[in-house]
Coordinates of C-alpha atoms and ligand atoms in Angstrom, one line a residue:
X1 CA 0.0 0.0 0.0
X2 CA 1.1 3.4 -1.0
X3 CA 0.1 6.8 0.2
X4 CA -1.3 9.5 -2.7
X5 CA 0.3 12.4 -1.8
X6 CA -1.7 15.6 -3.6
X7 CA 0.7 18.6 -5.1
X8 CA -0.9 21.8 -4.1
X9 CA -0.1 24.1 -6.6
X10 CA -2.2 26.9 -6.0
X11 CA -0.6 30.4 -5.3
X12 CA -3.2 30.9 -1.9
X13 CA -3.6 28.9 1.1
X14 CA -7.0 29.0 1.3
X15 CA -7.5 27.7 -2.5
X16 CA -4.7 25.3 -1.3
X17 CA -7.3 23.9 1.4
X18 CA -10.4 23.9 -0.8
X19 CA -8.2 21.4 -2.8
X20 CA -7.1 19.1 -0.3
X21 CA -11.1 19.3 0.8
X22 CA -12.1 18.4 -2.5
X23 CA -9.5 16.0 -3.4
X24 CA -8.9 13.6 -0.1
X25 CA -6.2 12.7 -0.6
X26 CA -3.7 10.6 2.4
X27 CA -1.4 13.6 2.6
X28 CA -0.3 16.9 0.5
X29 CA 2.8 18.7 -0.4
X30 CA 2.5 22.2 0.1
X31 CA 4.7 24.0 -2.4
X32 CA 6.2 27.4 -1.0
X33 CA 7.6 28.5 -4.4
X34 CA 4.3 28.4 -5.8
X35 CA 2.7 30.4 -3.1
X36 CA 2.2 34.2 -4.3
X37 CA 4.7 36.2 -1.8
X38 CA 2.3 37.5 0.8
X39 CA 0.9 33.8 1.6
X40 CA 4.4 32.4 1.8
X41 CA 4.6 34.2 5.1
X42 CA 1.9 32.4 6.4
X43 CA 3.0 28.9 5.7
X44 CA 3.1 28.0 9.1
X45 CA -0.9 28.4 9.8
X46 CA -1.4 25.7 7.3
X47 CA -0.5 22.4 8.6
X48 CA -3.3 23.0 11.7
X49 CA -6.4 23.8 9.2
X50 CA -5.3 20.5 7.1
X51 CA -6.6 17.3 7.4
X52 CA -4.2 15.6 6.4
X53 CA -0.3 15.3 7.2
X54 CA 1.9 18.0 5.1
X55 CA 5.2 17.8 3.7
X56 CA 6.9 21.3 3.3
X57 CA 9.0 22.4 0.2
X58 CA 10.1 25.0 -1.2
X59 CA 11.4 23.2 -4.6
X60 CA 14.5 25.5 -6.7
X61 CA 13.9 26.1 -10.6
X62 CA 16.7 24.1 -11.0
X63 CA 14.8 21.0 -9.8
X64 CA 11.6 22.2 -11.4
X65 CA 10.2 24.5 -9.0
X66 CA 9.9 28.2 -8.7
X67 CA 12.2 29.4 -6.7
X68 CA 14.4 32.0 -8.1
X69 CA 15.3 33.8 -4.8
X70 CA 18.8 33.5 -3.0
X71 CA 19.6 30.9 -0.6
X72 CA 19.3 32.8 2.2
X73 CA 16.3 34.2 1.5
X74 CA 14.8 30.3 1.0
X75 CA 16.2 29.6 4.5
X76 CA 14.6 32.1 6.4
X77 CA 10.8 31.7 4.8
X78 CA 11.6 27.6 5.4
X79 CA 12.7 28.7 9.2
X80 CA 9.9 30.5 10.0
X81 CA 6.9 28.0 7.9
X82 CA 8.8 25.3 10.4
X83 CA 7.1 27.3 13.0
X84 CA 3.9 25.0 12.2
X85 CA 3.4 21.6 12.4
X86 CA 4.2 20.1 9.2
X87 CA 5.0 16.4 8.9
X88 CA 7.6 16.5 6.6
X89 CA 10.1 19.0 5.0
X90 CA 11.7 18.5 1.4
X91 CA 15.3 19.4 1.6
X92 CA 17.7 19.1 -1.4
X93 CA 20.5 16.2 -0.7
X94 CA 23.0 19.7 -1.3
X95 CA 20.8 21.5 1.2
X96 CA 23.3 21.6 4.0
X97 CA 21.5 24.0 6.2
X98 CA 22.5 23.3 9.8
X99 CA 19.7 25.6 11.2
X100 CA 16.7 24.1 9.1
X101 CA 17.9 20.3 10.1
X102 CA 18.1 21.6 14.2
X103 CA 14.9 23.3 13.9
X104 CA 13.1 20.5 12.0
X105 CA 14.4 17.7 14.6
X106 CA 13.4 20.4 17.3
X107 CA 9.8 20.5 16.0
X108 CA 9.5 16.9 15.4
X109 CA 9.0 17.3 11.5
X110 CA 10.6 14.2 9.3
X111 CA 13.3 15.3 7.1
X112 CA 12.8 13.7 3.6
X113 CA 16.4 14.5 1.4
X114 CA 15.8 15.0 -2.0
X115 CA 17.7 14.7 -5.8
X116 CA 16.3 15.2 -8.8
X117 CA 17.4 15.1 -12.5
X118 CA 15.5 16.2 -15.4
X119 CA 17.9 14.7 -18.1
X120 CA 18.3 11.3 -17.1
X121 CA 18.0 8.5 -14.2
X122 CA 21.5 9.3 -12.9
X123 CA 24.7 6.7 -12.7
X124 CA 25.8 5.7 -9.3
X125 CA 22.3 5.7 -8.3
X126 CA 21.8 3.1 -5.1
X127 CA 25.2 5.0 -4.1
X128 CA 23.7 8.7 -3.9
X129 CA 20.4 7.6 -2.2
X130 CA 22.6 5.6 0.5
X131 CA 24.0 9.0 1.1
X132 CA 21.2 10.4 1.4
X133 CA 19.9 8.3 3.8
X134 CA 22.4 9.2 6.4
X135 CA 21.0 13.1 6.2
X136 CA 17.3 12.3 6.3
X137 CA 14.5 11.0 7.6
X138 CA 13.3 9.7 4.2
X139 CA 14.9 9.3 0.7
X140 CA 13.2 10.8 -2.5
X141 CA 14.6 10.7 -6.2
X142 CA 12.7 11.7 -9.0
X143 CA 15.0 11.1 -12.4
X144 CA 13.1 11.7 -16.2
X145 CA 12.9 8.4 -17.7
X146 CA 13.8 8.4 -21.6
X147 CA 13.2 5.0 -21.8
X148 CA 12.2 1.5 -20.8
X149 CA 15.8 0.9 -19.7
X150 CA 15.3 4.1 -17.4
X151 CA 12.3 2.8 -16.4
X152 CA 13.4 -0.3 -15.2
X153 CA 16.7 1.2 -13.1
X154 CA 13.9 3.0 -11.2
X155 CA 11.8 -0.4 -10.6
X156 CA 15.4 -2.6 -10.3
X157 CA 16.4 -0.1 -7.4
X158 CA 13.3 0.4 -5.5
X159 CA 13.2 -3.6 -5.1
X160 CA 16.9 -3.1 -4.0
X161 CA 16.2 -0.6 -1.6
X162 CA 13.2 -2.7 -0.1
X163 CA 15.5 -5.7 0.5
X164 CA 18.6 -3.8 1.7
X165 CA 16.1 -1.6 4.5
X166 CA 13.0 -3.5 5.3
X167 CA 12.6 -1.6 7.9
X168 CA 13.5 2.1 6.5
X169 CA 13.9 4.5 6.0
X170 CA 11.3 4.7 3.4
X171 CA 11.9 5.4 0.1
X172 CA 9.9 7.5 -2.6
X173 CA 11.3 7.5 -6.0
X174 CA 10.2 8.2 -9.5
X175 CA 10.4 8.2 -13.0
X176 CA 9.2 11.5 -14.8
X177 CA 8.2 12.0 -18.3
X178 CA 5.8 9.2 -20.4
X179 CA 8.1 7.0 -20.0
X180 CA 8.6 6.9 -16.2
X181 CA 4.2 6.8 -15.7
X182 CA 4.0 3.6 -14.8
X183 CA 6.3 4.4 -11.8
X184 CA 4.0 6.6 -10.4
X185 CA 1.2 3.9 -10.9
X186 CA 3.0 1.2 -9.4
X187 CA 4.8 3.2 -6.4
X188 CA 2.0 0.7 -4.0
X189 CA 3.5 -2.7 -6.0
X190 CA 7.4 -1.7 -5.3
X191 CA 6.8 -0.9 -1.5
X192 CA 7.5 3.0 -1.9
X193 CA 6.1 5.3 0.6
X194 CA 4.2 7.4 -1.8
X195 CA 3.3 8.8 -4.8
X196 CA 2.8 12.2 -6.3
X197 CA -0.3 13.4 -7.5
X198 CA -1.9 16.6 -8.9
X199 CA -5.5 18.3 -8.9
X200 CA -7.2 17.3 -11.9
X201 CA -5.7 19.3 -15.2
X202 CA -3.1 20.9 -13.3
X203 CA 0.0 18.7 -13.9
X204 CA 2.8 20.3 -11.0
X205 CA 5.9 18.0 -12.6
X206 CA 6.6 16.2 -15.9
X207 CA 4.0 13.0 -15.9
X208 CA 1.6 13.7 -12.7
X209 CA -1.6 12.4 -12.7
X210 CA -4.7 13.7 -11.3
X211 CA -5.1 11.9 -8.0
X212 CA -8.8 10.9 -9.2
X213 CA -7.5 8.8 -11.7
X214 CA -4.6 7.4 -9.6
X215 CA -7.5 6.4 -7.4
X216 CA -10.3 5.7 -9.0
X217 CA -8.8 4.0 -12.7
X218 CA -5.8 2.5 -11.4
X219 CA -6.7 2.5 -7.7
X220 CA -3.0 2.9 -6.9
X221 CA -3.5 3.3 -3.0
X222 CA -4.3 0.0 -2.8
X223 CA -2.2 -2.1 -4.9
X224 CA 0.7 -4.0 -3.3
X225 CA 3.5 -6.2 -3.8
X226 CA 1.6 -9.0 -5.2
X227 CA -1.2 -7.3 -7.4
X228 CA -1.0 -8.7 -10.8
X229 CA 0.3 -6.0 -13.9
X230 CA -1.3 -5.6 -17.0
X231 CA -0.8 -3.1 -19.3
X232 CA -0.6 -1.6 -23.1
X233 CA 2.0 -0.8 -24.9
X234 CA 2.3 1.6 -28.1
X235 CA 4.1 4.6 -29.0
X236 CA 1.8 6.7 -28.3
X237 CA -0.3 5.0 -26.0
X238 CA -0.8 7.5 -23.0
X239 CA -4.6 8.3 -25.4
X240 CA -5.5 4.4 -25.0
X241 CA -8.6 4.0 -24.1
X242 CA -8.1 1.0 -22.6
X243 CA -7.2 1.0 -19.2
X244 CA -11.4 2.2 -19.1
X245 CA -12.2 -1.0 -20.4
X246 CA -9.9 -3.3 -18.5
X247 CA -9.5 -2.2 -14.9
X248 CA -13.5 -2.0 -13.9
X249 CA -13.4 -5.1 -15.5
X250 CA -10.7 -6.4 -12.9
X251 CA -12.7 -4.4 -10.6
X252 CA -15.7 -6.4 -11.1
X253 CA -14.3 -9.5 -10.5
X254 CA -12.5 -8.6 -7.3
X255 CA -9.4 -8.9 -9.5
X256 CA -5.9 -7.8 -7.1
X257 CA -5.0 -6.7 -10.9
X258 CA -4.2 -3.3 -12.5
X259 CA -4.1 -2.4 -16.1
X260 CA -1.5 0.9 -17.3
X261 CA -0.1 1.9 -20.1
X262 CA 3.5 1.8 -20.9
X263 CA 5.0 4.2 -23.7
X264 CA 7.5 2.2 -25.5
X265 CA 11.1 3.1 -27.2
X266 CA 12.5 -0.6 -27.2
X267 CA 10.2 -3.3 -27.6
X268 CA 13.5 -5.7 -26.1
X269 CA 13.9 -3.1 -23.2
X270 CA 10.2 -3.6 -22.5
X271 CA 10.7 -7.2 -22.2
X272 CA 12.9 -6.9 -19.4
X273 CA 10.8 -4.5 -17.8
X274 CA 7.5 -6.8 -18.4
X275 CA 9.7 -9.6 -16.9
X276 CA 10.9 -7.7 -14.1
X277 CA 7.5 -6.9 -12.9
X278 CA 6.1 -10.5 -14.0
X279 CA 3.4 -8.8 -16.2
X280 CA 0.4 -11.4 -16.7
X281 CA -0.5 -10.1 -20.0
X282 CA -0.5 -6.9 -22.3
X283 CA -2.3 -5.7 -25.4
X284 CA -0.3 -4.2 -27.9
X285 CA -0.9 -1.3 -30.0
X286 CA 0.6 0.7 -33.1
X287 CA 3.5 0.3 -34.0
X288 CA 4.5 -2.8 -32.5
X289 CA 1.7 -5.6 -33.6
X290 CA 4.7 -7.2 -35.6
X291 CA 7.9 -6.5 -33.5
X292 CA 6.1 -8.4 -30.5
X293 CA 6.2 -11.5 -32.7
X294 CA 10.2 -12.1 -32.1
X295 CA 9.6 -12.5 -28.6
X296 CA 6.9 -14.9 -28.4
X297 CA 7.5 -18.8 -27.9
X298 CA 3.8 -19.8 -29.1
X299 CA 1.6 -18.1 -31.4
X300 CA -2.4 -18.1 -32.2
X301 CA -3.4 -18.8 -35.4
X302 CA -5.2 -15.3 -36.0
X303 CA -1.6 -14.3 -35.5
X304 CA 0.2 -16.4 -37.8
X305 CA -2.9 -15.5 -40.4
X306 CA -2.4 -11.8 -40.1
X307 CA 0.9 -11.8 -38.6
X308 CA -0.2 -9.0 -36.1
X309 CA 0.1 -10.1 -32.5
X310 CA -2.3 -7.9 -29.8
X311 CA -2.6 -9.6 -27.0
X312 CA 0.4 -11.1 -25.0
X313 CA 0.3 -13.4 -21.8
X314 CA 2.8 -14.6 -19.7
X315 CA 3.8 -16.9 -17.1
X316 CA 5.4 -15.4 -14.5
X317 CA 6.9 -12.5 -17.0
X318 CA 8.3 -15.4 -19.3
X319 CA 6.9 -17.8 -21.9
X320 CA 5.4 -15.2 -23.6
X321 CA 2.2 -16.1 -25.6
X322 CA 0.9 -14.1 -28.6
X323 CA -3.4 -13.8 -29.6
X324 CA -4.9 -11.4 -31.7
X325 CA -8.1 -10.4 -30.5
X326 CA -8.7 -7.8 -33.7
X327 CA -10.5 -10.4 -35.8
X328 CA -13.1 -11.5 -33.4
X329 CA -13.1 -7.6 -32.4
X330 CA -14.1 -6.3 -36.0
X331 CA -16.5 -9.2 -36.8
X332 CA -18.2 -8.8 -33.8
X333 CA -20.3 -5.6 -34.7
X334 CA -20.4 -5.8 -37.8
X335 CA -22.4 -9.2 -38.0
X336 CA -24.5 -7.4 -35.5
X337 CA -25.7 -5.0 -38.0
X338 CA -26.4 -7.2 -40.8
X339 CA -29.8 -8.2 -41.5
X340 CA -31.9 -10.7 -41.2
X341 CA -30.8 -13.0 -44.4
X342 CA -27.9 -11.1 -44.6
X343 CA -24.2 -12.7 -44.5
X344 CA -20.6 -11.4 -45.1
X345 CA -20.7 -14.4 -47.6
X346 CA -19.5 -12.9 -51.0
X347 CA -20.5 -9.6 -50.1
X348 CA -18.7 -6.5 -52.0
X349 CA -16.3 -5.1 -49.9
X350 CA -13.8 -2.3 -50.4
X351 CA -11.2 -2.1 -47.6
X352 CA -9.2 1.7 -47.9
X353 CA -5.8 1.3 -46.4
X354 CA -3.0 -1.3 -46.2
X355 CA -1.1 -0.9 -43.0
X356 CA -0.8 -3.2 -40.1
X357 CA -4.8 -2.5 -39.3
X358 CA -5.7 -3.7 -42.6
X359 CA -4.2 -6.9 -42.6
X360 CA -6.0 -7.7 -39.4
X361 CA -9.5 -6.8 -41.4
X362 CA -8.3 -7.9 -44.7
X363 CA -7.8 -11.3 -43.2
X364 CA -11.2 -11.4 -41.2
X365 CA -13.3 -10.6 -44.4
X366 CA -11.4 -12.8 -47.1
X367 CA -12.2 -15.5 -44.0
X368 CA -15.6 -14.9 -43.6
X369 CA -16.0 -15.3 -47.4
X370 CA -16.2 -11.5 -48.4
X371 CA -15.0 -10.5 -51.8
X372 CA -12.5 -8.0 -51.2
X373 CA -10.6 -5.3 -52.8
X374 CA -7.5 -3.1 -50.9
X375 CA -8.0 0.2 -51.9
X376 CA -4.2 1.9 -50.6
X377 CA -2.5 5.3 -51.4
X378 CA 0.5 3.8 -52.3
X379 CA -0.4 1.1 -54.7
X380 CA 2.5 -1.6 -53.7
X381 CA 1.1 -1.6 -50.5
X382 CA -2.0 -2.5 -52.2
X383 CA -0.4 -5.7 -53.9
X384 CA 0.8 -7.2 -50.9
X385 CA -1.3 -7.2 -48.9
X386 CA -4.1 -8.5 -51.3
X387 CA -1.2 -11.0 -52.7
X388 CA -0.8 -12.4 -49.2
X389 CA -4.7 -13.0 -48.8
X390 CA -5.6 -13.9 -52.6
X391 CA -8.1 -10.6 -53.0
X392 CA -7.8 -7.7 -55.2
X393 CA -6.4 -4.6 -55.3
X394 CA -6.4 -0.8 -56.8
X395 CA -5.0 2.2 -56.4
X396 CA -7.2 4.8 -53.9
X397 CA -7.9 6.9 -56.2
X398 CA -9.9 4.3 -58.1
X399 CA -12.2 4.0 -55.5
X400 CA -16.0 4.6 -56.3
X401 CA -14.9 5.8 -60.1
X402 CA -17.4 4.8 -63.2
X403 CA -16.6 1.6 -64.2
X404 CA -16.0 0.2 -61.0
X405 CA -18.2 -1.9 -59.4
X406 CA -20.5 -0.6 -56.4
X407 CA -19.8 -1.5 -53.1
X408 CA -21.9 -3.9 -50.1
X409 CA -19.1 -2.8 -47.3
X410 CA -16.7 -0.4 -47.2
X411 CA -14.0 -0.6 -44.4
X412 CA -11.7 2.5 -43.5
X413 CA -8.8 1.3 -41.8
X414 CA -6.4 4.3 -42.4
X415 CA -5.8 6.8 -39.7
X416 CA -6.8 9.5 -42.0
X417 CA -10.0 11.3 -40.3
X418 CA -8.5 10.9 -36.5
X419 CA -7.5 14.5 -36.6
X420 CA -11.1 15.2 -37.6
X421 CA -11.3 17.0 -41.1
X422 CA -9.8 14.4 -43.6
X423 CA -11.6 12.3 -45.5
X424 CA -9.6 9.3 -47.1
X425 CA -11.9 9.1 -50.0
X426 CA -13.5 12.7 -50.3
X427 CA -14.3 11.8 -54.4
X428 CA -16.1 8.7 -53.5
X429 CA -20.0 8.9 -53.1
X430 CA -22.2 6.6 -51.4
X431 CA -25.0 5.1 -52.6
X432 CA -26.9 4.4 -49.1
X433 CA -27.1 1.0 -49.8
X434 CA -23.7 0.3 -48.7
X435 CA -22.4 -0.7 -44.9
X436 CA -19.7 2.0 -44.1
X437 CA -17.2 0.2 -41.4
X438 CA -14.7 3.2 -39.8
X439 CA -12.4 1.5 -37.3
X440 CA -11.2 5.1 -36.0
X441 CA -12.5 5.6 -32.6
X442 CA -11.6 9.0 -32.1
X443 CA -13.7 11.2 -32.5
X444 CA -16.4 8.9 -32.4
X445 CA -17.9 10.1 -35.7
X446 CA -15.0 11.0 -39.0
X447 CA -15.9 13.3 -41.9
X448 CA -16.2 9.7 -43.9
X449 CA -19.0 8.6 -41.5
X450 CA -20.8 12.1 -41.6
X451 CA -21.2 11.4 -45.3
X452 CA -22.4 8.2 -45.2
X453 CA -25.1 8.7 -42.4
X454 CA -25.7 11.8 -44.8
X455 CA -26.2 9.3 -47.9
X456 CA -28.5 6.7 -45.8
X457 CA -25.5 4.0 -45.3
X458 CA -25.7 1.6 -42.2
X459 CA -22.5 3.0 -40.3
X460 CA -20.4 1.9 -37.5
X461 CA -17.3 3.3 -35.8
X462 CA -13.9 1.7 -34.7
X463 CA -15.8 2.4 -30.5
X464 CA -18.0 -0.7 -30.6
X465 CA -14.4 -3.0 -31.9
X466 CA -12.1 -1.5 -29.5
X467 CA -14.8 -2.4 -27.0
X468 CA -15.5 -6.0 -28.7
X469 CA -12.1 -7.0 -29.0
X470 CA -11.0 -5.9 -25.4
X471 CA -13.7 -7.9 -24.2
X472 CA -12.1 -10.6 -25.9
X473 CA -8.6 -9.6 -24.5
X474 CA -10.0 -9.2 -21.1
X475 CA -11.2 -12.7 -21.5
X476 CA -7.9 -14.0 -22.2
X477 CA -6.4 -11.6 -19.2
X478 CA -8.5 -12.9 -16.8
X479 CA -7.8 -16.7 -18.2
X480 CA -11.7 -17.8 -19.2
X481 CA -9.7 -18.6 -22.6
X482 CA -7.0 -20.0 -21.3
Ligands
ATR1 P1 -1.8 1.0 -39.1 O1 -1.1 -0.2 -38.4 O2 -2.6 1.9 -38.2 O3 -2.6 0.5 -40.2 P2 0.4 1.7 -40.9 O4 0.8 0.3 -41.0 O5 1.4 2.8 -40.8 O6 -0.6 1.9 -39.6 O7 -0.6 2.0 -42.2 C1 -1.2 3.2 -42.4 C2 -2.2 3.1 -43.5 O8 -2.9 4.3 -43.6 C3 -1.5 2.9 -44.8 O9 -2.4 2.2 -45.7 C4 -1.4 4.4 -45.3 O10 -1.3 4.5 -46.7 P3 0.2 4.4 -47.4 O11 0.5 2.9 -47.4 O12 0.0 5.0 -48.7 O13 1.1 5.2 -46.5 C5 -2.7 4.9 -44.9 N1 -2.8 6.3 -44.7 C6 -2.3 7.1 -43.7 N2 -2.6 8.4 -43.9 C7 -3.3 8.5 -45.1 C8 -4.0 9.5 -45.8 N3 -3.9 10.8 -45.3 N4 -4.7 9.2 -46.9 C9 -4.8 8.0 -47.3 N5 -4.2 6.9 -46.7 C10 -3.5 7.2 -45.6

């Protein structure tokens, strides 16, 4: 179990108060350098009209605050905020003050030594927080992560630190940036003291969440050292939608389990991180359906067919499976819609697009019987793609001109329309007889669906297939597939 420690960022006390009211959160940080100057001078009122524990700080703009003043000047406003009765105060592991250390011991406030680093997780690491250690009450280290091998130095020495000082002092430490997020979420799992969160849309540091979500998606205060990881990864992936669909999902089946995303540089480097933490299983997103592949020991046959991997399980963070729950995902909602009588058996279909999402359709239609046709902006891409499933092809451009037959379905599975204003096909017209099929899930309806609605089509959206196939995934996760 971790503590969610809310970063008051507001520039007057009282604000500061309506926040921690609002929020609830197990204890705050109240941030003297954000504090307008007036208010700074009554620091020391605060700790009594809080109802939670307070850690004191006063952070430099060399560590991300805003601090600008001299050092004199930062150790007299910290001397006399000591005055009140604040839990904790953050002191820099170069802040050698002998005054604020007496009067901090004197008033029975918790020294936690800081170090931060906003280019890297630094070398020497386990040495400098050992140092620290000697100086403070509590060690804290916040280092930006660029990567997954940042990532897991952070994890790699918080497990150190747990099995070197079982019994303190405590240790808080975190990766910043995307790539250091699912430090934050995890903090509970690795045995860290807390984690730091902000009021919701008011990030105070590179990669803060709002404590609601830490709560209420992830439910970070509560996991602990043997809750079960799941997670996403993509490049980007911090948009995914779903860590909505999986964690209730755990949540409703009284599942120890969380679901995160994890940005991704390094598929390998992930590896070791997902076998560090003995992830259960992960869904994997754009652009890494393929790269998984090389890692896996036994694959599905919807993999081998498309030869796109989303859904990964392990045992133990090895023997790494591969699924791919896209097929069943897209056919889902799209038999729903049919008619009665109606099958996808040699039905029309034009499928725009021949990236990795269009081999995953491409392969579901030519399966289900559908006649299709690949309909890509660059041609080659085209061939392939309809070479490797026996369909046909065209150039985009092609699409809907005289000569060329009409449709039954046409499938979008380009990202073009995700922005909002492009339209993939803007010369083609629809007859209103066809099914339009836009996998894009965001925003919920494209320019190409506003046409077809417009023309009298049957459409869906990519929302009820992300749904669909996490369903499926979530099967798999929670092993009723297994
Ligand atoms: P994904 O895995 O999401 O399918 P991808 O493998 O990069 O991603 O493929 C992107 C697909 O969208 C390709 O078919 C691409 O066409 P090209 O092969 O010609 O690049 C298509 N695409 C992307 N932007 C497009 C646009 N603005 N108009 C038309 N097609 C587009």
């Amino acid at each position: 179990m971790t503590r969610l420690c809310l970063t008051l960022t507001k520039k007057r006390l009282a604000e500061n108060l309506q926040d921690l009211q609002t929020n609830k959160p197990d204890l705050a940080e109240l941030r003297l350098d954000l504090l307008s100057p007036d208010e700074q001078k009554k620091a020391a009122a605060f700790p009594v009209q809080s109802p939670v524990p307070i850690i004191l700080t006063c952070r430099l703009s060399r560590d991300g605050g805003a601090w600008k003043g001299c050092r004199t000047e930062r150790e007299a406003l910290l001397l006399e905020a000591l005055e009140g009765n604040f839990a904790y105060v953050d002191l820099e592991k170069d802040e050698d003050s002998a005054l604020l250390a007496a009067k901090a011991a004197r008033q029975g406030t918790k020294i936690i030594r800081s170090l931060h680093n906003f280019n890297a997780v630094p070398a020497n690491l386990e040495a400098r927080l050992e140092e620290m250690a000697l100086a403070g009450n509590m060690v804290k280290g916040a280092f930006m992560c660029r990567g997954c091998s940042d990532l897991l130095k952070i994890f790699e020495q918080a497990a150190s630190w747990k099995k070197k000082h079982p019994l303190g002092p405590e240790l808080i430490l975190l990766g910043m940036g995307p790539f250091g997020l699912p430090s934050r979420i995890l903090a509970g799992k690795m045995g860290l003291y807390l984690t730091f969160c902000s009021c919701e849309g008011e990030e105070a540091a590179p990669g803060h969440i709002s404590l609601g979500t830490l709560r209420n998606l992830y439910r970070a205060g509560e996991l602990g050292k043997n809750s079960q990881v799941f997670g996403i990864i993509g490049n980007p992936v911090l948009h995914s939608r779903s860590p909505e669909i999986h964690n209730p999902a755990f949540r409703s089946l009284q599942m120890d389990a969380v679901y995160l995303p994890f940005p991704v540089d390094d598929v390998k480097a992930f590896f070791k991180v997902a076998e560090f933490l003995k992830i259960r299983g992960f869904s994997v997103t754009v652009p890494f359906k393929e790269k998984v592949r090389s890692f896996l020991v036994k694959e599905s046959p919807e993999v081998q067919s498309t030869g796109a991997c989303n859904t990964v399980l392990g045992k133990a963070g090895a023997s790494w499976q591969g699924f791919n729950t896209d097929i069943q995902g897209f056919l889902e909602p799209l038999t729903r819609i049919l008619k009665a009588g109606e099958t996808l058996k040699d039905m029309k279909t034009a499928v725009i697009g021949a990236g990795g999402a269009s081999r995953a359709v491409t392969g579901a239609l030519v399966q289900s019987g559908c006649s299709v046709t690949v309909f890509n902006r660059s041609p080659q891409r085209a061939q392939a793609l309809a070479e490797h499933f026996s369909c046909s092809w065209a150039p985009l451009e092609t699409l809907g001109t005289s000569g060329k037959k009409s449709f039954d379905l046409v499938v979008q599975t380009t990202s073009c329309g995700m922005k909002g204003k492009e339209d993939p096909v803007p010369a083609y017209q629809f007859s209103g007889r066809e099914i339009l099929y836009d996998i894009i899930y965001s925003p919920p309806e494209t320019p190409l669906m506003h046409r077809a609605f417009a023309a009298g089509c049957r459409v869906l959206g990519g929302l009820p297939m992300l749904k669909a196939q996490g369903q499926a995934q979530f099967q798999l996760f929670a092993g009723k597939n297994k």
